[in-house]
Short mmCIF file of N, CA and C in Angstrom, two decimals:
data_model
loop_
_atom_site.label_atom_id
_atom_site.label_comp_id
_atom_site.label_asym_id
_atom_site.label_seq_id
_atom_site.Cartn_x
_atom_site.Cartn_y
_atom_site.Cartn_z
N UNK A 1 1.01 12.05 6.74
CA UNK A 1 1.25 10.97 7.65
C UNK A 1 2.59 11.21 8.35
N UNK A 2 3.16 10.21 8.94
CA UNK A 2 4.36 10.41 9.76
C UNK A 2 5.55 10.81 8.91
N UNK A 3 6.52 11.45 9.54
CA UNK A 3 7.73 11.87 8.85
C UNK A 3 8.90 10.96 9.21
N UNK A 4 8.65 9.69 9.49
CA UNK A 4 9.68 8.77 9.95
C UNK A 4 10.66 8.41 8.83
N UNK A 5 10.20 8.34 7.59
CA UNK A 5 11.07 7.99 6.47
C UNK A 5 10.70 8.87 5.29
N UNK A 6 11.62 9.05 4.33
CA UNK A 6 11.27 9.82 3.13
C UNK A 6 10.10 9.18 2.41
N UNK A 7 9.22 10.01 1.86
CA UNK A 7 8.01 9.50 1.21
C UNK A 7 8.13 9.60 -0.31
N UNK A 8 7.55 8.65 -1.00
CA UNK A 8 7.43 8.69 -2.44
C UNK A 8 5.97 8.37 -2.74
N UNK A 9 5.49 8.80 -3.89
CA UNK A 9 4.12 8.52 -4.25
C UNK A 9 3.86 7.02 -4.27
N UNK A 10 2.69 6.63 -3.81
CA UNK A 10 2.25 5.23 -3.76
C UNK A 10 3.16 4.35 -2.92
N UNK A 11 3.92 4.96 -2.05
CA UNK A 11 4.81 4.18 -1.17
C UNK A 11 3.97 3.52 -0.08
N UNK A 12 4.19 2.24 0.15
CA UNK A 12 3.53 1.53 1.23
C UNK A 12 4.58 1.21 2.27
N UNK A 13 4.35 1.65 3.49
CA UNK A 13 5.29 1.41 4.57
C UNK A 13 5.00 0.05 5.21
N UNK A 14 5.99 -0.55 5.82
CA UNK A 14 5.75 -1.84 6.49
C UNK A 14 4.67 -1.72 7.56
N UNK A 15 3.96 -2.79 7.78
CA UNK A 15 2.94 -2.81 8.83
C UNK A 15 3.64 -2.72 10.17
N UNK A 16 3.13 -1.85 11.02
CA UNK A 16 3.70 -1.62 12.34
C UNK A 16 2.59 -1.82 13.37
N UNK A 17 2.91 -2.40 14.51
CA UNK A 17 1.93 -2.55 15.58
C UNK A 17 2.10 -1.40 16.57
N UNK A 18 0.99 -0.71 16.84
CA UNK A 18 0.94 0.35 17.85
C UNK A 18 -0.23 0.01 18.76
N UNK A 19 0.06 -0.23 20.03
CA UNK A 19 -0.95 -0.78 20.96
C UNK A 19 -1.49 -2.06 20.34
N UNK A 20 -2.82 -2.20 20.27
CA UNK A 20 -3.37 -3.40 19.64
C UNK A 20 -3.70 -3.17 18.17
N UNK A 21 -3.33 -2.01 17.63
CA UNK A 21 -3.65 -1.66 16.25
C UNK A 21 -2.50 -2.01 15.31
N UNK A 22 -2.84 -2.53 14.13
CA UNK A 22 -1.86 -2.68 13.06
C UNK A 22 -1.95 -1.42 12.22
N UNK A 23 -0.82 -0.78 11.95
CA UNK A 23 -0.80 0.50 11.24
C UNK A 23 -0.14 0.31 9.89
N UNK A 24 -0.83 0.73 8.83
CA UNK A 24 -0.30 0.71 7.47
C UNK A 24 -0.39 2.14 6.95
N UNK A 25 0.69 2.66 6.38
CA UNK A 25 0.67 4.00 5.80
C UNK A 25 0.84 3.89 4.30
N UNK A 26 0.05 4.69 3.57
CA UNK A 26 0.19 4.78 2.12
C UNK A 26 0.22 6.25 1.75
N UNK A 27 1.09 6.61 0.83
CA UNK A 27 1.23 8.00 0.39
C UNK A 27 0.80 8.07 -1.08
N UNK A 28 -0.14 8.98 -1.37
CA UNK A 28 -0.64 9.14 -2.73
C UNK A 28 -0.35 10.52 -3.29
N UNK A 29 0.16 11.44 -2.46
CA UNK A 29 0.51 12.77 -2.92
C UNK A 29 1.56 13.35 -1.99
N UNK A 30 2.46 14.13 -2.54
CA UNK A 30 3.46 14.81 -1.73
C UNK A 30 2.97 16.17 -1.26
N UNK A 31 1.78 16.59 -1.67
CA UNK A 31 1.21 17.89 -1.31
C UNK A 31 0.64 17.81 0.10
N UNK A 32 1.31 18.46 1.05
CA UNK A 32 0.87 18.43 2.46
C UNK A 32 -0.43 19.18 2.67
N UNK A 33 -0.88 19.98 1.70
CA UNK A 33 -2.13 20.71 1.82
C UNK A 33 -3.36 19.85 1.56
N UNK A 34 -3.16 18.67 1.02
CA UNK A 34 -4.28 17.77 0.75
C UNK A 34 -4.66 17.01 2.01
N UNK A 35 -5.88 16.48 2.06
CA UNK A 35 -6.30 15.73 3.25
C UNK A 35 -5.41 14.51 3.50
N UNK A 36 -5.24 14.21 4.76
CA UNK A 36 -4.53 13.01 5.21
C UNK A 36 -5.50 12.29 6.14
N UNK A 37 -5.95 11.12 5.75
CA UNK A 37 -7.06 10.46 6.44
C UNK A 37 -6.57 9.24 7.20
N UNK A 38 -6.99 9.15 8.46
CA UNK A 38 -6.77 7.96 9.27
C UNK A 38 -8.01 7.09 9.20
N UNK A 39 -7.86 5.82 8.92
CA UNK A 39 -8.97 4.88 8.82
C UNK A 39 -8.77 3.79 9.86
N UNK A 40 -9.77 3.56 10.70
CA UNK A 40 -9.64 2.55 11.76
C UNK A 40 -10.83 1.60 11.74
N UNK A 41 -10.53 0.32 11.73
CA UNK A 41 -11.55 -0.72 11.85
C UNK A 41 -11.46 -1.24 13.28
N UNK A 42 -12.39 -0.80 14.12
CA UNK A 42 -12.32 -1.12 15.55
C UNK A 42 -13.36 -2.18 15.90
N UNK A 43 -12.89 -3.26 16.50
CA UNK A 43 -13.79 -4.32 16.95
C UNK A 43 -14.31 -3.95 18.34
N UNK A 44 -15.59 -3.77 18.44
CA UNK A 44 -16.20 -3.35 19.71
C UNK A 44 -16.19 -4.49 20.72
N UNK A 45 -16.08 -4.11 21.98
CA UNK A 45 -16.20 -5.05 23.09
C UNK A 45 -17.58 -4.83 23.70
N UNK A 46 -18.54 -5.65 23.31
CA UNK A 46 -19.91 -5.49 23.80
C UNK A 46 -20.01 -6.11 25.18
N UNK A 47 -20.60 -5.47 26.17
CA UNK A 47 -21.21 -4.13 26.20
C UNK A 47 -20.29 -3.09 26.84
N UNK A 48 -19.00 -3.18 26.67
CA UNK A 48 -18.04 -2.32 27.37
C UNK A 48 -17.84 -1.00 26.62
N UNK A 49 -18.80 -0.09 26.76
CA UNK A 49 -18.77 1.17 26.04
C UNK A 49 -17.53 1.98 26.39
N UNK A 50 -17.17 2.06 27.66
CA UNK A 50 -15.99 2.85 28.07
C UNK A 50 -14.72 2.30 27.43
N UNK A 51 -14.58 1.00 27.36
CA UNK A 51 -13.40 0.40 26.72
C UNK A 51 -13.37 0.74 25.22
N UNK A 52 -14.54 0.76 24.61
CA UNK A 52 -14.63 1.10 23.19
C UNK A 52 -14.29 2.57 22.95
N UNK A 53 -14.74 3.45 23.83
CA UNK A 53 -14.38 4.87 23.72
C UNK A 53 -12.87 5.03 23.83
N UNK A 54 -12.25 4.28 24.72
CA UNK A 54 -10.80 4.36 24.90
C UNK A 54 -10.07 3.92 23.63
N UNK A 55 -10.58 2.90 22.95
CA UNK A 55 -9.98 2.46 21.69
C UNK A 55 -10.03 3.58 20.65
N UNK A 56 -11.16 4.28 20.58
CA UNK A 56 -11.30 5.38 19.63
C UNK A 56 -10.29 6.48 19.94
N UNK A 57 -10.15 6.83 21.22
CA UNK A 57 -9.20 7.87 21.60
C UNK A 57 -7.76 7.46 21.29
N UNK A 58 -7.41 6.19 21.52
CA UNK A 58 -6.05 5.72 21.20
C UNK A 58 -5.80 5.79 19.70
N UNK A 59 -6.81 5.42 18.91
CA UNK A 59 -6.66 5.52 17.45
C UNK A 59 -6.47 6.98 17.03
N UNK A 60 -7.22 7.90 17.65
CA UNK A 60 -7.06 9.33 17.35
C UNK A 60 -5.66 9.82 17.68
N UNK A 61 -5.10 9.33 18.77
CA UNK A 61 -3.73 9.71 19.14
C UNK A 61 -2.73 9.23 18.10
N UNK A 62 -2.92 8.02 17.60
CA UNK A 62 -2.05 7.49 16.55
C UNK A 62 -2.18 8.34 15.30
N UNK A 63 -3.42 8.68 14.92
CA UNK A 63 -3.64 9.51 13.73
C UNK A 63 -2.95 10.86 13.89
N UNK A 64 -3.12 11.48 15.06
CA UNK A 64 -2.53 12.80 15.29
C UNK A 64 -1.00 12.73 15.21
N UNK A 65 -0.42 11.72 15.81
CA UNK A 65 1.05 11.56 15.80
C UNK A 65 1.57 11.41 14.38
N UNK A 66 0.80 10.78 13.51
CA UNK A 66 1.24 10.52 12.15
C UNK A 66 0.79 11.60 11.16
N UNK A 67 0.10 12.63 11.66
CA UNK A 67 -0.23 13.78 10.82
C UNK A 67 -1.55 13.72 10.09
N UNK A 68 -2.42 12.79 10.42
CA UNK A 68 -3.73 12.74 9.77
C UNK A 68 -4.56 13.95 10.21
N UNK A 69 -5.33 14.51 9.28
CA UNK A 69 -6.18 15.63 9.65
C UNK A 69 -7.67 15.31 9.53
N UNK A 70 -7.99 14.04 9.32
CA UNK A 70 -9.37 13.56 9.33
C UNK A 70 -9.35 12.08 9.74
N UNK A 71 -10.46 11.61 10.29
CA UNK A 71 -10.52 10.21 10.73
C UNK A 71 -11.84 9.59 10.31
N UNK A 72 -11.76 8.34 9.90
CA UNK A 72 -12.95 7.54 9.57
C UNK A 72 -12.87 6.27 10.41
N UNK A 73 -13.97 5.95 11.08
CA UNK A 73 -14.01 4.76 11.92
C UNK A 73 -15.04 3.78 11.40
N UNK A 74 -14.64 2.51 11.29
CA UNK A 74 -15.56 1.41 11.02
C UNK A 74 -15.74 0.74 12.37
N UNK A 75 -16.95 0.80 12.91
CA UNK A 75 -17.13 0.47 14.31
C UNK A 75 -17.93 -0.80 14.60
N UNK A 76 -18.13 -1.64 13.64
CA UNK A 76 -18.76 -2.92 13.90
C UNK A 76 -20.03 -2.84 14.73
N UNK A 77 -20.00 -3.41 15.92
CA UNK A 77 -21.18 -3.51 16.78
C UNK A 77 -21.59 -2.20 17.45
N UNK A 78 -20.85 -1.11 17.26
CA UNK A 78 -21.23 0.15 17.89
C UNK A 78 -22.63 0.58 17.47
N UNK A 79 -23.04 0.25 16.26
CA UNK A 79 -24.37 0.63 15.78
C UNK A 79 -25.47 0.05 16.65
N UNK A 80 -25.23 -1.07 17.28
CA UNK A 80 -26.23 -1.69 18.15
C UNK A 80 -26.24 -1.09 19.55
N UNK A 81 -25.24 -0.29 19.88
CA UNK A 81 -25.14 0.25 21.23
C UNK A 81 -25.82 1.61 21.37
N UNK A 82 -26.18 2.24 20.27
CA UNK A 82 -26.78 3.57 20.33
C UNK A 82 -25.71 4.64 20.37
N UNK A 83 -26.11 5.91 20.27
CA UNK A 83 -25.13 6.99 20.24
C UNK A 83 -24.48 7.21 21.59
N UNK A 84 -23.25 7.68 21.56
CA UNK A 84 -22.56 8.10 22.78
C UNK A 84 -21.60 9.22 22.40
N UNK A 85 -21.20 9.99 23.37
CA UNK A 85 -20.31 11.13 23.13
C UNK A 85 -19.04 10.95 23.92
N UNK A 86 -17.95 11.40 23.34
CA UNK A 86 -16.66 11.36 24.01
C UNK A 86 -16.26 12.80 24.30
N UNK A 87 -15.96 13.11 25.56
CA UNK A 87 -15.48 14.44 25.90
C UNK A 87 -13.99 14.49 25.61
N UNK A 88 -13.60 15.44 24.75
CA UNK A 88 -12.21 15.56 24.34
C UNK A 88 -11.70 16.94 24.71
N UNK A 89 -10.52 16.98 25.29
CA UNK A 89 -9.85 18.24 25.59
C UNK A 89 -9.63 18.98 24.27
N UNK A 90 -10.05 20.25 24.17
CA UNK A 90 -9.91 21.00 22.91
C UNK A 90 -8.47 21.04 22.38
N UNK A 91 -7.48 20.96 23.25
CA UNK A 91 -6.09 20.98 22.78
C UNK A 91 -5.72 19.70 22.03
N UNK A 92 -6.53 18.64 22.19
CA UNK A 92 -6.27 17.36 21.52
C UNK A 92 -6.69 17.41 20.05
N UNK A 93 -7.69 18.24 19.75
CA UNK A 93 -8.25 18.27 18.40
C UNK A 93 -7.21 18.78 17.42
N UNK A 94 -7.10 18.07 16.31
CA UNK A 94 -6.11 18.44 15.30
C UNK A 94 -6.83 18.94 14.14
#
């Protein structure tokens, strides 16, 4: 995750607001070789698919900035909208 403050095991950082997202960081290992997972619970704006895609991309940017190397999204109403694809610049992929 981010290198903003020294980390200790099981350390919980204060909740921080980034865009419309509340960000909580927890550290469970000091081994940087282990997975670092970003988890996002995104409330969909039905039927605004483009706005929802933008939320996903903003969450990915936050994850990348904080050093996450995997992402899990809880997408609420997205399941009712059907599949969609987001075109991402390959340099963005972490």
